[in-house]
Coordinates of C-alpha atoms in Angstrom, one line a residue:
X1 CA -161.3 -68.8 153.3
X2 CA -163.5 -66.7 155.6
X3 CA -161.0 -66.3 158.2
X4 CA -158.7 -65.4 155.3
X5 CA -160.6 -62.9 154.4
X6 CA -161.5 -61.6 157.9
X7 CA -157.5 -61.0 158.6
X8 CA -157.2 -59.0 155.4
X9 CA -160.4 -57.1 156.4
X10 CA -158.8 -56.1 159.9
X11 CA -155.4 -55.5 158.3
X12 CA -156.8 -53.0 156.3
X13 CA -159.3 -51.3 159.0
X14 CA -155.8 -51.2 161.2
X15 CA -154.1 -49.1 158.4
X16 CA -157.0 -46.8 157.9
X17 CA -156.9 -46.2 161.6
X18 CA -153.2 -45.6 161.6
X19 CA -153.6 -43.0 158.5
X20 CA -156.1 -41.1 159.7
X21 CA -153.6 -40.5 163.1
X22 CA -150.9 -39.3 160.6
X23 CA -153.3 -37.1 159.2
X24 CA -154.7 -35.5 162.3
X25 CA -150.8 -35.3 163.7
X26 CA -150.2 -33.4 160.6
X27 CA -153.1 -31.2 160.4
X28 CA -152.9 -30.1 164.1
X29 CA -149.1 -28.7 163.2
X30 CA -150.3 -26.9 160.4
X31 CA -153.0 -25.2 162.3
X32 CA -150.3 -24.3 165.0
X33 CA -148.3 -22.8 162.4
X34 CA -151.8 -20.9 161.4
X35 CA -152.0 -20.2 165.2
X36 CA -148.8 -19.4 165.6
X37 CA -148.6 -16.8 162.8
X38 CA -152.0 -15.2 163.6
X39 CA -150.6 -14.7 167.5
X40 CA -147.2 -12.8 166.0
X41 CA -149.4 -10.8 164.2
X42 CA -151.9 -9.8 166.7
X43 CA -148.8 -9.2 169.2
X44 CA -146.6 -7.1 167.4
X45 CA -143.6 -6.2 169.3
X46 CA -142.0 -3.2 168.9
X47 CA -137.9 -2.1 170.0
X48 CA -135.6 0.6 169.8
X49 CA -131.7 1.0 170.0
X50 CA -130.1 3.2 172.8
X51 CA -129.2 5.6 170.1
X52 CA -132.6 5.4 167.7
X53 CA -135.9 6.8 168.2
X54 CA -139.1 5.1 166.6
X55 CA -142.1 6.5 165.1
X56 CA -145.2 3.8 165.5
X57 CA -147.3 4.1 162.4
X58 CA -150.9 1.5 162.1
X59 CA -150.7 -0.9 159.8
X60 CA -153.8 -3.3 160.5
X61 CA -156.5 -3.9 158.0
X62 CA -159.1 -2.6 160.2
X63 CA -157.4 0.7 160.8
X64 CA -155.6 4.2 159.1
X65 CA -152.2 3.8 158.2
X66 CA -151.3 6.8 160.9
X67 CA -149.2 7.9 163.2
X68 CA -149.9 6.4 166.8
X69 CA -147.0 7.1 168.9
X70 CA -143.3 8.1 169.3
X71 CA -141.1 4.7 170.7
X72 CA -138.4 6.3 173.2
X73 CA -134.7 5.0 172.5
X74 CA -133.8 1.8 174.1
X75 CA -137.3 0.1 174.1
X76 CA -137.9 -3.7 174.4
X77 CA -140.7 -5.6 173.2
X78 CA -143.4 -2.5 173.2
X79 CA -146.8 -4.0 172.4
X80 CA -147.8 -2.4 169.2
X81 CA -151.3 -3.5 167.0
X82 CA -151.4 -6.4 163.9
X83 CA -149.7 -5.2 160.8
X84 CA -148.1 -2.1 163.0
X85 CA -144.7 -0.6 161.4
X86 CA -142.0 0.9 163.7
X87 CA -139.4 3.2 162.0
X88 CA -136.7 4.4 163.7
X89 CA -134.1 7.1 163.7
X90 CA -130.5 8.1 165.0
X91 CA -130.5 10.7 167.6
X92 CA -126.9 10.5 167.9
X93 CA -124.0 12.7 166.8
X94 CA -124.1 12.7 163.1
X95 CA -122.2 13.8 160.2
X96 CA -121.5 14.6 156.6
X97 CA -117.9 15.0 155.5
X98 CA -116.9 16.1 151.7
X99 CA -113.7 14.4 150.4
X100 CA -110.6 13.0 152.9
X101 CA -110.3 9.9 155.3
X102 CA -113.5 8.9 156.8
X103 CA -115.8 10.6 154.1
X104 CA -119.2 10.2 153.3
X105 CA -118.3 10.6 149.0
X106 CA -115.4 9.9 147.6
X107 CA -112.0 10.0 149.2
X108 CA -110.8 12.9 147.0
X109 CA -113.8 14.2 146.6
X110 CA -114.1 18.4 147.1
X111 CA -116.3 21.1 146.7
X112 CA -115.4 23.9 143.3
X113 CA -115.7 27.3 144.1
X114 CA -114.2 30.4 142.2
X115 CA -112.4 33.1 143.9
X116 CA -112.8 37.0 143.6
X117 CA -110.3 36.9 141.4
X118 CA -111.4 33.8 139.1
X119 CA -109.2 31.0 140.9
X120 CA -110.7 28.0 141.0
X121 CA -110.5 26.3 144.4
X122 CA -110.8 22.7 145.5
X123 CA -112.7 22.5 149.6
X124 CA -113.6 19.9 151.6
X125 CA -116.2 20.1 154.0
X126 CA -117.5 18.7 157.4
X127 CA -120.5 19.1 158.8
X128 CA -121.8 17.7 162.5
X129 CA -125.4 17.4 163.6
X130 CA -127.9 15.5 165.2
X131 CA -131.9 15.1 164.5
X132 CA -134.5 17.0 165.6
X133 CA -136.4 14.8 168.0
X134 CA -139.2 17.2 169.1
X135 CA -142.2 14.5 168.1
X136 CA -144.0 17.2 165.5
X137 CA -140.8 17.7 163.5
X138 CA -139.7 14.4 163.7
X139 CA -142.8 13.2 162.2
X140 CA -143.0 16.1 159.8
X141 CA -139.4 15.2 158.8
X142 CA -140.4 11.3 157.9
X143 CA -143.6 12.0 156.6
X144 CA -141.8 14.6 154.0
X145 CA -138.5 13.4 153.9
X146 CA -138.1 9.7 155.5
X147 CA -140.6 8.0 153.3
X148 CA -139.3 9.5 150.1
X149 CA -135.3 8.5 150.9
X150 CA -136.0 5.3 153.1
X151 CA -133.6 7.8 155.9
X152 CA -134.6 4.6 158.7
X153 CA -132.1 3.1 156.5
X154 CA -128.6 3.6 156.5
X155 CA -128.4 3.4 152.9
X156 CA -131.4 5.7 152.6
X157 CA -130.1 7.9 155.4
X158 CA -126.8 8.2 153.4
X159 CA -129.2 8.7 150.0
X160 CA -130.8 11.8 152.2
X161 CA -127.7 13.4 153.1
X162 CA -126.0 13.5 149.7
X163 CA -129.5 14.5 148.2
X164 CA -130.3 17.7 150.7
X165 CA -126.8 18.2 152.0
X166 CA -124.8 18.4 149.2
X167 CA -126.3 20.8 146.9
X168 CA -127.0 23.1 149.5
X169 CA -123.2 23.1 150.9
X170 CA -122.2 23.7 147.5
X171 CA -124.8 26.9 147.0
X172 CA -123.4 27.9 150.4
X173 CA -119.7 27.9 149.4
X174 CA -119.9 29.6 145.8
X175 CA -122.2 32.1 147.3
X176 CA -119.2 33.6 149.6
X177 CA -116.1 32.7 147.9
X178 CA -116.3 35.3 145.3
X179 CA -116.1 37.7 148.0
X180 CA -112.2 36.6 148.7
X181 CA -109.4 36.3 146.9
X182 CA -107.6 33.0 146.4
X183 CA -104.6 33.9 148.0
X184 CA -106.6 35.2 151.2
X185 CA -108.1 31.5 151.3
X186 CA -105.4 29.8 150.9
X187 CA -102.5 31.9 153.1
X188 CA -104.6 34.2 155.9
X189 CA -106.0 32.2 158.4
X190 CA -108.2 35.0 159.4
X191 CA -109.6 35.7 155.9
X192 CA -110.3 31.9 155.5
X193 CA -112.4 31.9 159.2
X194 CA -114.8 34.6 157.8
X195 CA -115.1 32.6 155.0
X196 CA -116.2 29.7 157.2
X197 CA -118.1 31.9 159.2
X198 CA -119.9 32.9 156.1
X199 CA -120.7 30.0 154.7
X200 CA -121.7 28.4 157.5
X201 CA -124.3 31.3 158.1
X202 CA -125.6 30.6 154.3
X203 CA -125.4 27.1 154.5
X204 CA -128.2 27.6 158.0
X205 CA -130.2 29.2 155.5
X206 CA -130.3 27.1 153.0
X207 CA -130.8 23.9 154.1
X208 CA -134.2 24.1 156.3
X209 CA -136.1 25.4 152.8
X210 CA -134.7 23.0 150.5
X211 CA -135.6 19.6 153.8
X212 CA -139.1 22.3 154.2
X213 CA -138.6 22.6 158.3
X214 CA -135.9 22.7 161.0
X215 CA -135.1 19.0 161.0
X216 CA -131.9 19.1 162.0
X217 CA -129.7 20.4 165.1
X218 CA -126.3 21.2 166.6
X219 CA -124.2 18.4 167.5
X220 CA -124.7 19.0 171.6
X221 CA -128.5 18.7 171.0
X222 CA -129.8 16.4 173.3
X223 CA -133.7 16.8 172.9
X224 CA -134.3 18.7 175.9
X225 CA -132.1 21.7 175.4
X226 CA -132.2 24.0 172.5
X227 CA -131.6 23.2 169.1
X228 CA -128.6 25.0 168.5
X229 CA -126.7 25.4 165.0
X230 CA -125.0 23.0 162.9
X231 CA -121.2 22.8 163.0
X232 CA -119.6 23.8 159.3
X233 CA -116.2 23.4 158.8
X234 CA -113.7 23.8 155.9
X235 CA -110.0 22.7 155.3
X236 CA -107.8 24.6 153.2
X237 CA -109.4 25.9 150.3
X238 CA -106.6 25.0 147.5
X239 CA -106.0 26.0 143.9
X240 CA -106.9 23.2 141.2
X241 CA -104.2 24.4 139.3
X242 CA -101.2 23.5 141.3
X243 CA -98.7 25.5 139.3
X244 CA -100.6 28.5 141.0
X245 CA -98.5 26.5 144.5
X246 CA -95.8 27.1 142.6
X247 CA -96.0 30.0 141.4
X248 CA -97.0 31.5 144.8
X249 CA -94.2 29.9 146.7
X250 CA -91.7 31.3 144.2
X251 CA -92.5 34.2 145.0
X252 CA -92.5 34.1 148.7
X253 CA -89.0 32.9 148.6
X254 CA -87.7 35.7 146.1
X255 CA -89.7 38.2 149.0
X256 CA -87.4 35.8 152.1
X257 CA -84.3 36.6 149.7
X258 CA -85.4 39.9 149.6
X259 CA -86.0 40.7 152.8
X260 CA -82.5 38.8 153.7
X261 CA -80.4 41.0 151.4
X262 CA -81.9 44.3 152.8
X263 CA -81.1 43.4 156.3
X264 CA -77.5 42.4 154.9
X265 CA -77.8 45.8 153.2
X266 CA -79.0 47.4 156.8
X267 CA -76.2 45.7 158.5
X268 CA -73.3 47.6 156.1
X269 CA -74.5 50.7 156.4
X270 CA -74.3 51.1 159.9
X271 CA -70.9 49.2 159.9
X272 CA -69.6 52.1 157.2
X273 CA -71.3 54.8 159.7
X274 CA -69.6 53.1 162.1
X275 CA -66.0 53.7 160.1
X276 CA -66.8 57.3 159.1
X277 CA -67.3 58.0 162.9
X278 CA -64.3 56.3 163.5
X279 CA -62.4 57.8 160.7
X280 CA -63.4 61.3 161.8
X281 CA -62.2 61.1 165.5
X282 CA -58.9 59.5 164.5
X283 CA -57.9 60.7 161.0
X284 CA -57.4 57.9 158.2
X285 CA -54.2 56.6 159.6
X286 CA -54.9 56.2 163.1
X287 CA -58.2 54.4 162.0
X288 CA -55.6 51.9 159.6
X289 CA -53.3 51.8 163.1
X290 CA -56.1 50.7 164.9
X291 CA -57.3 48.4 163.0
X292 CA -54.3 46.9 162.2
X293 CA -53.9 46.1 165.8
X294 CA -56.8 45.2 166.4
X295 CA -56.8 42.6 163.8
X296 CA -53.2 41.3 165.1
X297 CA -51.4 42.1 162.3
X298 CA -49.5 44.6 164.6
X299 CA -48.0 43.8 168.4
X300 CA -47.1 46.2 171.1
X301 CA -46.3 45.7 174.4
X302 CA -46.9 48.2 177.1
X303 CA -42.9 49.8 178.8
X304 CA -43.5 49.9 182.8
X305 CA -41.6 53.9 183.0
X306 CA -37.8 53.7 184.0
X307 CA -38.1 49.8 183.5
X308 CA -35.4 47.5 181.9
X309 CA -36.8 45.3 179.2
X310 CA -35.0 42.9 177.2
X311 CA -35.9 42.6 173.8
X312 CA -34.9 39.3 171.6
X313 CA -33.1 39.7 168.7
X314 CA -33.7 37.2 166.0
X315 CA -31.1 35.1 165.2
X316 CA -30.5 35.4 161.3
X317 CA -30.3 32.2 159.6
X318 CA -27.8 31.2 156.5
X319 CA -28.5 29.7 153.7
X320 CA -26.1 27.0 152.5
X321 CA -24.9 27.2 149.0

């Protein structure tokens, strides 16, 4: 009985043994994991697209939640504090583009304006930019802007455009067109480039008052040149109402038909001047002689003088009876 009870003793002192080695094996991985997860936060790595530019803001529970530093484009692996935040934007070509393939709103999307003459007018609008990168604006712009629209996002960049674009391209384009006619818009090419030219010159105001600063550039802004002017343009600016078309291209063939019979009309006149000339230098028959002849109903033959010419005679044919 005592060695019975001396195996179960040491049976049960091995399987202590063995489960406090399970234990330790498992509580060394957790306090890797701890490790592991204190040493990502204390390194905080930090990259940036080729096309992107990032803003470093601290984060950490020891410090202000400021702005450190600006991240150039195509970064890798920049050492930034614990709890850090990197938020980046494009510093490419961008663009906003009202109604048609590739727009930014609907496909048949436009913008309303009303003519001079009350015609209401469907446009579609593109605009081209790129993003201020100079390091105050840029902050300025996600400070004011950025952090309200989530722009680091595309779907909060897109959110930004059609908040601050939009309503300022439509102010832009009702502002001018009731300074043209519809017809001007829609028909002279030179009426409807002052028109763009106009708007485009309104929109340029608008736009850094209602965003609060110049965030925004021309399209060949490359952050060490000059910031240069947004491109705005329009399509066609065309009547809602497309019996207005209609109407309009009605009347520009009745003008065509117009113009065609007058030339027609033209054309007779100095043909009959032409006759009355005629008329006048040969008398009315000579002018029938001649143009008689001259339209084949009469042959002549010209006689060589003292010249023997042979003339057929027809030979008359009989009828049977």
């Amino acid at each position: 009985m005592a060695k019975l009870g001396n195996a179960t003793a040491a049976a049960e002192n091995r399987l202590s043994k063995g489960g406090n080695v399970k234990m330790k094996v498992i509580g060394g991985l957790v306090l890797a994991v701890i490790a592991l997860i204190i040493l990502f936060n204390i390194f905080n790595f930090a990259s940036t697209d080729a096309n992107r530019i990032g803003l470093h803001y601290g984060g950490g529970v020891i410090e202000d939640k400021k702005f450190k530093s600006i991240v150039p484009p195509g970064s890798t692996n920049k050492l930034i504090g614990p709890g850090d935040k990197l938020y980046t934007y494009p510093i490419d070509q961008r663009s906003y583009i009202i109604g048609g393939a590739g727009a930014d709103t609907d496909n048949a999307d436009e913008v309303t304006v009303v003519s001079k003459d009350n015609v209401r007018l469907g446009v579609r609008v593109q605009v081209y930019f790129t993003l201020n990168r100079d390091p105050k604006v840029i902050q300025q712009f996600h400070e004011r802007i950025g952090l309200k629209t989530d722009a680091y996002t595309q779907a909060g960049w897109d959110a930004m455009l059609q908040s601050y674009f939009r309503p300022q391209i439509d102010r832009a384009l009702a502002a001018v067109a009731t300074d043209y006619l519809w017809n001007e818009l829609y028909n002279n090419e030179a009426r409807k480039t002052k028109f763009q030219s106009a708007a485009a010159t309104k929109f340029t105001e608008l736009l850094p008052a209602a965003v609060g600063g110049d965030y925004f550039c021309g399209p060949s802004y490359t952050g060490g040149n000059a910031c240069g002017e947004l491109s705005f343009t329009i399509q066609k600016p065309t009547p809602l109402d497309k019996g207005i078309i209609d109407g309009l291209e009605a009347k520009q063939r009745a003008e065509l038909a117009k113009q065609a019979q007058e030339q027609k009309n033209q054309q007779i006149n100095v043909e009959l001047q032409s006759v009355k000339q005629q008329v006048a230098l040969l008398g009315s028959q000579g002018y029938l002689l001649k143009s008689a002849i001259e339209s084949g109903k009469i042959q002549f033959m010209v006689i060589p003088q003292n010249g023997n010419v042979s003339i057929p005679v027809p030979t008359p044919t009989t009828t049977p009876r």
